[in-house]
mmCIF file of C-alpha atoms in Angstrom:
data_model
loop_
_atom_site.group_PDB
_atom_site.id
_atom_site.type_symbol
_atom_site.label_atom_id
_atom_site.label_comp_id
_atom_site.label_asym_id
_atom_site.label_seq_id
_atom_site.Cartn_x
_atom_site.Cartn_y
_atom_site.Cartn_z
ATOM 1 C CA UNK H 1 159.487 141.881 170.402
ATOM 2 C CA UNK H 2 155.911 140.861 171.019
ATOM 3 C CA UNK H 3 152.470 140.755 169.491
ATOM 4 C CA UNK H 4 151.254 144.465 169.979
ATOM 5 C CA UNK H 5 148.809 145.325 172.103
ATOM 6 C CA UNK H 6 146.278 146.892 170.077
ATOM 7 C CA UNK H 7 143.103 148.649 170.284
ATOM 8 C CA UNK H 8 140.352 148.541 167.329
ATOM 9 C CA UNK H 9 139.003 151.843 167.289
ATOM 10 C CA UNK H 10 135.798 152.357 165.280
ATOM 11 C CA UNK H 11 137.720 153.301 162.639
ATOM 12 C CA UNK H 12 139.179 150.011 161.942
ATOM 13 C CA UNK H 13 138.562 148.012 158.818
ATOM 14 C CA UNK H 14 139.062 144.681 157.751
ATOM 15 C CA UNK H 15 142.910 145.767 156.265
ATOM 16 C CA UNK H 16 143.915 147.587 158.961
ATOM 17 C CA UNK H 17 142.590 144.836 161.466
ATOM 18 C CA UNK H 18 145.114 142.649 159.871
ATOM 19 C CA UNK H 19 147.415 145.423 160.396
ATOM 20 C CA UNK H 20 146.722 145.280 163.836
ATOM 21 C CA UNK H 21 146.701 141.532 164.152
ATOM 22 C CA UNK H 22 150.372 141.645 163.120
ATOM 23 C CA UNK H 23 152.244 144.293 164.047
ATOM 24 C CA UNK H 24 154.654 143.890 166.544
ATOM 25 C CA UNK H 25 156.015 146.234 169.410
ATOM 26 C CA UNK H 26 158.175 145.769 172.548
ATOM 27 C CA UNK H 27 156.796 144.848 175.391
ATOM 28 C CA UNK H 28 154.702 148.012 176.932
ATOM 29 C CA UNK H 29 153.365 149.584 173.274
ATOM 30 C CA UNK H 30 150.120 149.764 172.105
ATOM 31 C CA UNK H 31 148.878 150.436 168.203
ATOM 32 C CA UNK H 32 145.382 151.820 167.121
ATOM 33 C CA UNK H 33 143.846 153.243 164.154
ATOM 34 C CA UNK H 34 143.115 156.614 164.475
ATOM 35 C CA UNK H 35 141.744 156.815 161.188
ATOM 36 C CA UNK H 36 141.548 154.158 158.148
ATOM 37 C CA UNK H 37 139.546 156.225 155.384
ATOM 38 C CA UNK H 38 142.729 158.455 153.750
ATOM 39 C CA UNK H 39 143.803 156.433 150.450
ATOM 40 C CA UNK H 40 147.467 156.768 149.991
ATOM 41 C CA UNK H 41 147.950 158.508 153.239
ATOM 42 C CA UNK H 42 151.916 159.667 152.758
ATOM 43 C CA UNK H 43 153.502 162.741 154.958
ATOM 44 C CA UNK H 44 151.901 164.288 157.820
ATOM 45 C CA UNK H 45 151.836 167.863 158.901
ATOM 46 C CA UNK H 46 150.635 169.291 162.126
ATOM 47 C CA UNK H 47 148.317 172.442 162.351
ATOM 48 C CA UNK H 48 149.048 175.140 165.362
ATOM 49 C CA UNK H 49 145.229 173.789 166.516
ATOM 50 C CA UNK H 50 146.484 169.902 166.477
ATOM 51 C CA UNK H 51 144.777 169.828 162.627
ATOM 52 C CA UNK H 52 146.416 166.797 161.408
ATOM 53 C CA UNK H 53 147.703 167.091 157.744
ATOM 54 C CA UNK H 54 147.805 164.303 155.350
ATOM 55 C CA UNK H 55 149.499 164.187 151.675
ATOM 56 C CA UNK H 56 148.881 161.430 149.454
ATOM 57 C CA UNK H 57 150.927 160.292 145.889
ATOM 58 C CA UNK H 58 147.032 160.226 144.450
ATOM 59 C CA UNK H 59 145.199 164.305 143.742
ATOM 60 C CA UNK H 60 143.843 164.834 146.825
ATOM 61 C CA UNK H 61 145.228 166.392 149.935
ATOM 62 C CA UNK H 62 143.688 165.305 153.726
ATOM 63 C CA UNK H 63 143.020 166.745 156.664
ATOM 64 C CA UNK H 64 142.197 165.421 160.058
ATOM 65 C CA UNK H 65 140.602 167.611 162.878
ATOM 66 C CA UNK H 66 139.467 165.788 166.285
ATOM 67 C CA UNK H 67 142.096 163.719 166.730
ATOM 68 C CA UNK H 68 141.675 163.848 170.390
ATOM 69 C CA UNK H 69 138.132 164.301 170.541
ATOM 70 C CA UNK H 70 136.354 161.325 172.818
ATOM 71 C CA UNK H 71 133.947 160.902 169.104
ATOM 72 C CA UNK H 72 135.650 159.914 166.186
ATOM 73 C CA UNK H 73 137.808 162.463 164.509
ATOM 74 C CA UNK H 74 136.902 163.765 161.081
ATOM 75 C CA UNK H 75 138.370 163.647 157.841
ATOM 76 C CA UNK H 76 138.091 166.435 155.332
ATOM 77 C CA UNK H 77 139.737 166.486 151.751
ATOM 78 C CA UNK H 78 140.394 169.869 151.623
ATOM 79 C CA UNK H 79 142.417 169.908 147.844
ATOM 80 C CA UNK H 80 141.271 167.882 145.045
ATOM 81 C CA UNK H 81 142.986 166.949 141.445
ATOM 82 C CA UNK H 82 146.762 168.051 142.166
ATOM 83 C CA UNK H 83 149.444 165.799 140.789
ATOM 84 C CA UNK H 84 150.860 164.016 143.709
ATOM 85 C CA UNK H 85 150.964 166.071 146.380
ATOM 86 C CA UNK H 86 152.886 164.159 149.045
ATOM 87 C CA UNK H 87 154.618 166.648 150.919
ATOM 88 C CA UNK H 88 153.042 169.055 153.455
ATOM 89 C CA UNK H 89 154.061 171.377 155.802
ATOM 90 C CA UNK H 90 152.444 174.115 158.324
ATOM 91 C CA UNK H 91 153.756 177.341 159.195
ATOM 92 C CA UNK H 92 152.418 180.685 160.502
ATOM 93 C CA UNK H 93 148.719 179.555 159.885
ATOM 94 C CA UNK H 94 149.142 178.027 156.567
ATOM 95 C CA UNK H 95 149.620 174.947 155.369
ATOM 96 C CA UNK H 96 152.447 174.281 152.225
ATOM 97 C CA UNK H 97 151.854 171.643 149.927
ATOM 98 C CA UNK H 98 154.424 170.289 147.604
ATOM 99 C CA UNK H 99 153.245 168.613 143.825
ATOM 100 C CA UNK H 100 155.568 167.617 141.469
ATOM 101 C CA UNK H 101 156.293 170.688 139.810
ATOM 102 C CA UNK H 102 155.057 173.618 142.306
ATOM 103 C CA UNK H 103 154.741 174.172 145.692
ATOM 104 C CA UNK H 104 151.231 175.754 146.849
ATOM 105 C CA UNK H 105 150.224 177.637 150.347
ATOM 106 C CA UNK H 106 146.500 177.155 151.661
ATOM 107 C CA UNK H 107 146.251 180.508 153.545
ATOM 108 C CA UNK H 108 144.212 180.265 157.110
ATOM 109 C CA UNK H 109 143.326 176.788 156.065
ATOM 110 C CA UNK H 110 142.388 175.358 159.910
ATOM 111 C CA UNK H 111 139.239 178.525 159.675
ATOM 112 C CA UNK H 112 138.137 177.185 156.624
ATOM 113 C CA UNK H 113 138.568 172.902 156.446
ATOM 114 C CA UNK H 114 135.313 172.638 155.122
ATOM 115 C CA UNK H 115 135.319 175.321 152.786
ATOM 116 C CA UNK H 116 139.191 175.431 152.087
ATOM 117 C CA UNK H 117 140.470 178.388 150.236
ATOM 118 C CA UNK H 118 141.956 178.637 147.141
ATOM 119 C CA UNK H 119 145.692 178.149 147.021
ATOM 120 C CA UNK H 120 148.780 180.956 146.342
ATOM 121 C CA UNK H 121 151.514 179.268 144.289
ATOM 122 C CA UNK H 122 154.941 179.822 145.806
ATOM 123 C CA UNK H 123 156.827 178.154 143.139
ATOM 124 C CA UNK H 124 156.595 176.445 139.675
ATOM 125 C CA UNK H 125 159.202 175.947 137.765
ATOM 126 C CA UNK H 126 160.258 172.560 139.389
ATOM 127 C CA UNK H 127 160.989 169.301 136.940
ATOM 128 C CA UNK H 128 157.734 167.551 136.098
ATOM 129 C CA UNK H 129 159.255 164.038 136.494
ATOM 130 C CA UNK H 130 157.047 161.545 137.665
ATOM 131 C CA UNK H 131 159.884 159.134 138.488
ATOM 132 C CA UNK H 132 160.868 160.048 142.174
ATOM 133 C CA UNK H 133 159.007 163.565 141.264
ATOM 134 C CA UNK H 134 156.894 163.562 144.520
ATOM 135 C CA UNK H 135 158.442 165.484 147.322
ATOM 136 C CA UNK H 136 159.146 165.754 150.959
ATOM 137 C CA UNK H 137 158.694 168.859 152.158
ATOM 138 C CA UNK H 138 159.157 170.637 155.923
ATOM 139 C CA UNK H 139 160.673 174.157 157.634
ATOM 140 C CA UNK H 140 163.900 173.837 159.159
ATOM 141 C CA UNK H 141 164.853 175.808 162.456
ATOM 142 C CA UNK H 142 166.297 178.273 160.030
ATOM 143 C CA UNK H 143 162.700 179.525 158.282
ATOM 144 C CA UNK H 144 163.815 178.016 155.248
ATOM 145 C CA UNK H 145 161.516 175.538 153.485
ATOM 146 C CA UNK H 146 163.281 172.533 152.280
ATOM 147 C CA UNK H 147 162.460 170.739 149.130
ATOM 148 C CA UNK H 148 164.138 167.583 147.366
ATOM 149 C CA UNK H 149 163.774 166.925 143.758
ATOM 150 C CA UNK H 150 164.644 163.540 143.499
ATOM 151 C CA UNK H 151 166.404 161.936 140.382
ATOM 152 C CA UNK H 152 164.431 160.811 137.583
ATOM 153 C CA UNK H 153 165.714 157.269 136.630
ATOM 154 C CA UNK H 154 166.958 154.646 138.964
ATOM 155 C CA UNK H 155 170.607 155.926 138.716
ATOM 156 C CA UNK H 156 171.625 158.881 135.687
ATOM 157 C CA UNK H 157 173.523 162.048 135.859
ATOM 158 C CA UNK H 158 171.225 164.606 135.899
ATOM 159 C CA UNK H 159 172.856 167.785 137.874
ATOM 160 C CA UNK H 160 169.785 169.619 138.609
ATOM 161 C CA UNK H 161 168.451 166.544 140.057
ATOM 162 C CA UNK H 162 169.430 164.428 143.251
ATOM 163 C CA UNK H 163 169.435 167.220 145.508
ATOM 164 C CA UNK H 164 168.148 168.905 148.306
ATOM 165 C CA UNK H 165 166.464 172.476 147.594
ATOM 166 C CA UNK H 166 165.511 175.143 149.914
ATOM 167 C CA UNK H 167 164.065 178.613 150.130
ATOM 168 C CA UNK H 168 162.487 181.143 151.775
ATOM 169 C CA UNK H 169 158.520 180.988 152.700
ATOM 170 C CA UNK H 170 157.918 183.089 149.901
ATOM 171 C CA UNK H 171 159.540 180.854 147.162
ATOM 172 C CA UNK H 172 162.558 183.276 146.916
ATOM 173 C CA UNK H 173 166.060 182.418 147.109
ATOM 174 C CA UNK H 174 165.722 179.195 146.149
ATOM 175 C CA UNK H 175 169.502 177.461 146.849
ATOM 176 C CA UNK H 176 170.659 174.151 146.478
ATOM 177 C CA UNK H 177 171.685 172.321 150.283
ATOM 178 C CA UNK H 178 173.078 169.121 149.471
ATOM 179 C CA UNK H 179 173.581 166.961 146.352
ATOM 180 C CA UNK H 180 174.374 163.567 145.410
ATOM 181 C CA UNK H 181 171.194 162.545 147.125
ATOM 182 C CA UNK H 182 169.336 160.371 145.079
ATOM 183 C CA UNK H 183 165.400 160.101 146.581
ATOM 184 C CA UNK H 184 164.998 161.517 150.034
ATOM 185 C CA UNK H 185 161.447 161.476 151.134
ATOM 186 C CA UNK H 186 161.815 162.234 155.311
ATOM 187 C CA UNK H 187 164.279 164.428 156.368
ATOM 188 C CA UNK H 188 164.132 166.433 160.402
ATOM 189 C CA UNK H 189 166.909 168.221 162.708
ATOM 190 C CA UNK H 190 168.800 167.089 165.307
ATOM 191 C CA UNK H 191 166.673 168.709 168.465
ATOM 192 C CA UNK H 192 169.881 170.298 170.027
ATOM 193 C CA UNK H 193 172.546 170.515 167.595
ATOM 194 C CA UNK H 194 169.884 171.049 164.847
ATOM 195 C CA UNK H 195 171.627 169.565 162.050
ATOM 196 C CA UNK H 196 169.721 167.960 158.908
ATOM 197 C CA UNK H 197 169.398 164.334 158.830
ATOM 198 C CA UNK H 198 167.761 162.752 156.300
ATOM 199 C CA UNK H 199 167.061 158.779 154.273
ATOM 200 C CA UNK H 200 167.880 157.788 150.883
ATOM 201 C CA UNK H 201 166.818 154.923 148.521
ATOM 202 C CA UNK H 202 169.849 153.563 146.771
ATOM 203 C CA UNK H 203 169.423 152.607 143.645
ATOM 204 C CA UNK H 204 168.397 149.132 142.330
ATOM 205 C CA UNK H 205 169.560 146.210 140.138
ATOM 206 C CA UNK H 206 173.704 145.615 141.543
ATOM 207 C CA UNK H 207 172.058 142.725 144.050
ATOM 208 C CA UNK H 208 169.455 142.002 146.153
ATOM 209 C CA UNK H 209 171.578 142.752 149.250
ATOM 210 C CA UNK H 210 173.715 145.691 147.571
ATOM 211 C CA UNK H 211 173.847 148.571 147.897
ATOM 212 C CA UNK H 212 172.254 150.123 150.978
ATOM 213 C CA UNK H 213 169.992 152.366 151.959
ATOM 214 C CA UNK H 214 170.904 155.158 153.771
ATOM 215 C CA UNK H 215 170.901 157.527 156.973
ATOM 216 C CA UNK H 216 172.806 160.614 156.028
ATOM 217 C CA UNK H 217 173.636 164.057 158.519
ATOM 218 C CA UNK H 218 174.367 167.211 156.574
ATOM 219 C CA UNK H 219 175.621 169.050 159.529
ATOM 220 C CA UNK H 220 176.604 172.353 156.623
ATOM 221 C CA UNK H 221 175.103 173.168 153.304
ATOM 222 C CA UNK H 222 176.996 171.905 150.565
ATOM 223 C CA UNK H 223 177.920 168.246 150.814
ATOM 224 C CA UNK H 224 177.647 165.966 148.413
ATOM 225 C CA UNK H 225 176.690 162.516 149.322
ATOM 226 C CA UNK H 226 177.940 160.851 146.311
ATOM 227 C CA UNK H 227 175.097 159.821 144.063
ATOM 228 C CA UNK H 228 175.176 158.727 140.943
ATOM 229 C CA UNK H 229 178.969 157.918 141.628
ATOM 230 C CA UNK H 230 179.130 155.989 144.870
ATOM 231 C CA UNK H 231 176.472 154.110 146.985
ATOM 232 C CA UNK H 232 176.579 153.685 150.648
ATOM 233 C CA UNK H 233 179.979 154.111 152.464
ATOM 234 C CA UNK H 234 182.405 152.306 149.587
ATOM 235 C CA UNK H 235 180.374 150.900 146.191
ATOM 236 C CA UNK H 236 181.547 152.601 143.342
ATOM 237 C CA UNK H 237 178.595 152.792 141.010
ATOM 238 C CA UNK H 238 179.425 150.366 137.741
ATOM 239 C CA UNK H 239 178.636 152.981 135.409
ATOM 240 C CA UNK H 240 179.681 156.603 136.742
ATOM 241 C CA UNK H 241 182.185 155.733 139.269
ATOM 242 C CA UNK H 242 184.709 156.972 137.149
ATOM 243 C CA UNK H 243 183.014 160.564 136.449
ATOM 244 C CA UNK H 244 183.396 161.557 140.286
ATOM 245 C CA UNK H 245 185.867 161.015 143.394
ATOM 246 C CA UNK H 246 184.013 159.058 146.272
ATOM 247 C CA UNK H 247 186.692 160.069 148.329
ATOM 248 C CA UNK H 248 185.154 163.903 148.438
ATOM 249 C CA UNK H 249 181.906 162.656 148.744
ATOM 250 C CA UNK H 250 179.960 162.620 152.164
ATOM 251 C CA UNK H 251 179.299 158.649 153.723
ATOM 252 C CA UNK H 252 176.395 157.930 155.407
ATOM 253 C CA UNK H 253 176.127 157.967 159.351
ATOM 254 C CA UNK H 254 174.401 154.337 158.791
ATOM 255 C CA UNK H 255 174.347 151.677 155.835
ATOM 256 C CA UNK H 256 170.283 150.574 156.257
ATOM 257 C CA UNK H 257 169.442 147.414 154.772
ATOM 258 C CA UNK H 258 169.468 147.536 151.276
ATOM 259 C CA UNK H 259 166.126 147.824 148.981
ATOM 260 C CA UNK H 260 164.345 148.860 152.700
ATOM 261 C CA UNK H 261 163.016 152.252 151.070
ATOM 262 C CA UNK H 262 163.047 154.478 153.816
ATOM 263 C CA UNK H 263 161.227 157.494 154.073
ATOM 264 C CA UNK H 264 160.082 159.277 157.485
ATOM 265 C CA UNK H 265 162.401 160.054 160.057
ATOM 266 C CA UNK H 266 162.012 161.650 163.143
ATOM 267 C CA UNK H 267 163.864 162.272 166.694
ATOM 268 C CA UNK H 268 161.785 161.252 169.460
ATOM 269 C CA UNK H 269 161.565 164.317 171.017
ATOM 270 C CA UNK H 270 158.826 163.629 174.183
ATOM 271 C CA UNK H 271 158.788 161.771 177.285
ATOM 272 C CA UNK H 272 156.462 159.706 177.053
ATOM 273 C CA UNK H 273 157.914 156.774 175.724
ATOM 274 C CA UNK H 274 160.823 154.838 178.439
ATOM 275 C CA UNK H 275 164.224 157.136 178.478
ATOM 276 C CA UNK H 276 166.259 154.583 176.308
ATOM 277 C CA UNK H 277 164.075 156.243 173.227
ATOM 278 C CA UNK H 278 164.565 159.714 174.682
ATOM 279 C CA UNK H 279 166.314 162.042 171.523
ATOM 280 C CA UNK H 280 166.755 158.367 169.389
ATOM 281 C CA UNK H 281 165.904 158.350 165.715
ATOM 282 C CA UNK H 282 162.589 156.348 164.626
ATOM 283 C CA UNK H 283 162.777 155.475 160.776
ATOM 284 C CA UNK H 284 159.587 154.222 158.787
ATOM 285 C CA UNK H 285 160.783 151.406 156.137
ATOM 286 C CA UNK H 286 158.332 151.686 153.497
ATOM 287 C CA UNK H 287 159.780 148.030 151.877
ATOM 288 C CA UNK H 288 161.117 146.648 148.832
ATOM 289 C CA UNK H 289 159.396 146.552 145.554
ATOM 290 C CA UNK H 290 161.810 144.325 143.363
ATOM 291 C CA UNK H 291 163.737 141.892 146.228
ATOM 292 C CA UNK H 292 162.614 138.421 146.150
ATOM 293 C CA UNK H 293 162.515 137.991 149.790
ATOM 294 C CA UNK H 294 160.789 140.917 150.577
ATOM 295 C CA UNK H 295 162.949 143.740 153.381
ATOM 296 C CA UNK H 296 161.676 147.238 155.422
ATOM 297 C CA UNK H 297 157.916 147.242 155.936
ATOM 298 C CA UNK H 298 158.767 148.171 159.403
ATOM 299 C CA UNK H 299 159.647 151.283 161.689
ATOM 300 C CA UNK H 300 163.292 150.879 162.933
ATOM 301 C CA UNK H 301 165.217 152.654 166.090
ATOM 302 C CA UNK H 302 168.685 153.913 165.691
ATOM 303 C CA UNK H 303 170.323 154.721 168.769
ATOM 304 C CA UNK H 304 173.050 157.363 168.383
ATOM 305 C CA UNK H 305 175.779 159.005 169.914
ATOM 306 C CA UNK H 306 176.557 162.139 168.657
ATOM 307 C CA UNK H 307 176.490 161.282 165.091
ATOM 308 C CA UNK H 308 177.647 157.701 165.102
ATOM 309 C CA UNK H 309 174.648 154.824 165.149
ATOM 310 C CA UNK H 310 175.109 152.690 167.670
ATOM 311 C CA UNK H 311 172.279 150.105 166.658
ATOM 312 C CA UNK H 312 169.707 149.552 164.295
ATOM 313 C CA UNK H 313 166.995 147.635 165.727
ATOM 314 C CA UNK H 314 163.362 146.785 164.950
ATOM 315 C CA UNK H 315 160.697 148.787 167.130
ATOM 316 C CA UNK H 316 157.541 148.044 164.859
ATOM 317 C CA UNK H 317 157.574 144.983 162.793
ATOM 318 C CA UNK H 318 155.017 142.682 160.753
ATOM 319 C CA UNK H 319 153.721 144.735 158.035
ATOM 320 C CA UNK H 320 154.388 142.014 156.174
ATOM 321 C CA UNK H 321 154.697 138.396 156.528
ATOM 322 C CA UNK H 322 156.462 136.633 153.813
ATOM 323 C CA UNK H 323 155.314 138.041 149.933
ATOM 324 C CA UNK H 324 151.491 138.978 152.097
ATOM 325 C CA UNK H 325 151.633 143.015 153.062
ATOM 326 C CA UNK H 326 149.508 144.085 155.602
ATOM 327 C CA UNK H 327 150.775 147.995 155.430
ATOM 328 C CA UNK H 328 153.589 150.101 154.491
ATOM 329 C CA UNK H 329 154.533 152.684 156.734
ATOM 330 C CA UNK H 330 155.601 156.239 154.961
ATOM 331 C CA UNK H 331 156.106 158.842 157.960
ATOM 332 C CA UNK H 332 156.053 159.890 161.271
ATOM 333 C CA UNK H 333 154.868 162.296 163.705
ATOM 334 C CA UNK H 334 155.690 163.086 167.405
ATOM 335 C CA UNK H 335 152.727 164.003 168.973
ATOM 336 C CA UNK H 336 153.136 166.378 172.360
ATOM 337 C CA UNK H 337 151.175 163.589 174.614
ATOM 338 C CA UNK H 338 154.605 161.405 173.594
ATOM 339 C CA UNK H 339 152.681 158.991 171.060
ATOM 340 C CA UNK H 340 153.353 158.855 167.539
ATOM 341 C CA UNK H 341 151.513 159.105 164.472
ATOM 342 C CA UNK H 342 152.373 156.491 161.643
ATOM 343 C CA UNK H 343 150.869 156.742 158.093
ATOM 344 C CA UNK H 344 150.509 153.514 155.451
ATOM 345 C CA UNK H 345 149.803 154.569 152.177
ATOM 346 C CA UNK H 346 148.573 150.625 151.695
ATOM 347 C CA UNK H 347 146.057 150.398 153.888
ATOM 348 C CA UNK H 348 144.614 153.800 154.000
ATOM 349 C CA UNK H 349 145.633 154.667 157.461
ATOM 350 C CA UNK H 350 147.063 156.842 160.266
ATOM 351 C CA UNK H 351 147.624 154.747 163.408
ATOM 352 C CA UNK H 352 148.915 155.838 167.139
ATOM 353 C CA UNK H 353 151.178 154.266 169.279
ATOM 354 C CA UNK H 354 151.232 154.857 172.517
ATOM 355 C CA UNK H 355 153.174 153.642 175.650
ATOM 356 C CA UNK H 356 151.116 152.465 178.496
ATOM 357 C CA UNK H 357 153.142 150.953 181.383
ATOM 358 C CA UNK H 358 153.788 154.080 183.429
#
């Protein structure tokens, strides 16, 4: 790994310019701020017109058009006082965004970013916990729309919590796809087989290096990937191990480090980038909030085969150095030139890397 080759666009400000100063990529891979003026900036969406989507944990929901423009691009809030609406997600026009309790569509919303519509709801009647309430939310190759609601505690058992929801556009048939899952906040399919992978947070307090974090594959509906009951591949939980079997209960493809928080994950699905990354998983580590020696802050590559991880590997490091954070990065976004969009909800930001040794 090396100091990244950066570029200070003219949306650069003094945080994300120490952003910039430290990040580091291998060799070949540059970082830039596309823009710095989206407090909170959390999942990304992308609009059929390359309208770039932002979700924050604050009451305001973002959206970027001009992304590729040679001028700046600009940033329009086009929802205002919601209760942390982090998720988004675009289909057939419209853009989906998930709160803590509902889930709302913006009808025709890239016509009208500067005078946005009013939104349809498509559901309400989702738990208004605040603790791990915010939500996640994207369209799987099956039309569904798919919706965690997290658990509200650091470890309980709560059975209509700690799973993964989904249902049709409309807000019908609203099923549950996987339990045991205690705070997912970036799932995606697998680009050929097209099965659901997805992060969890484990819980806190058993250690600072116990238990882990987690990269899970639901390749059905209907798993159960052992929350509150087991953590990781084997940690029984000291409190409700004895309430379920861990041997029924789905492992994770990968142990991450523990306390990492991850959230985004994405295939890498273009070219662009050197054929090593070609179909490889890219995770964004948002970092640990209660470790003494501070872990994540950093976008990892897992190499797989099939659905065993092969390695786990820095590819963007030094949002952080020491107990001083720079940025935390919360998702990802393959863009179809090959680079990738990266949000930090601490500095305010969407940045681009690109690779440039062709």
């Amino acid at each position: 790994m090396a100091p990244a080759l950066t570029t200070r666009s003219a949306q650069a400000s003094p945080a994300t310019d120490e952003v910039l100063k430290h990040v580091r990529l291998p060799p070949g891979f540059e970082i830039e701020v596309l823009v710095d003026n989206i407090p909170g900036a959390r999942s990304m969406a992308l609009g059929d017109r390359g309208t770039l989507f932002v979700g924050t944990r604050g009451d305001k929901v973002y959206a970027v058009s001009g992304a590729d423009s040679p001028s700046a691009p600009t940033v329009h809030v086009i929802a205002r006082r919601l209760i942390m609406p982090n998720g988004v997600a675009f289909r057939d026009g419209a853009l989906y965004v998930a709160e803590i309790s509902r889930i709302l569509r913006f009808d025709g919303i890239e016509n009208a970013l500067t005078e946005p519509p009013a939104p349809k709801i498509v559901r309400d009647d989702f738990p208004k916990d605040r603790h791990h309430g915010w939500k996640y939310l994207a369209f799987g190759p099956d039309g569904k729309l798919y919706v965690p609601i997290g658990a509200p505690c650091n470890v309980c058992n709560e059975p209509r919590y700690a799973t993964i929801m989904r249902m049709n556009p409309d807000g019908t048939r609203l099923e549950v796809f996987a339990r045991g899952v205690r705070n997912t906040v970036g799932f995606t399919w697998h680009p050929k087989t097209q099965e659901f992978w997805f992060t969890d947070n484990g819980r806190d307090y058993l250690g600072e290096d116990v238990p882990p974090c987690e990269l899970n594959v639901a390749p059905r509906s209907g798993l159960d990937f052992g929350f509150p009951y087991c953590h990781g591949k084997d940690i029984p939980d000291p409190q409700f191990a004895s309430l379920g079997d861990c041997r029924k209960m789905t492992p994770p493809v990968l142990a991450l480090d523990a306390h990492v928080a991850p959230l985004g994950v994405k295939f890498y699905t273009a070219t662009a980038f050197p054929p090593e990354y070609h179909g490889q998983l890219l995770i964004a580590e948002h970092g640990s909030w209660n470790r003494k020696r501070k872990s994540g802050y950093r976008i990892v590559l897992v190499r797989l085969e099939g659905r065993e991880a092969l390695s786990y590997e820095p590819f963007a490091s030094g949002f952080h150095e020491g107990n001083k954070v720079f940025g935390r990065p919360v998702d990802l976004l393959v863009l179809q030139d090959g680079s990738i969009l990266v949000s930090d909800d601490a500095a305010g930001a969407i940045y681009r890397i690109r690779y440039t040794l062709h």
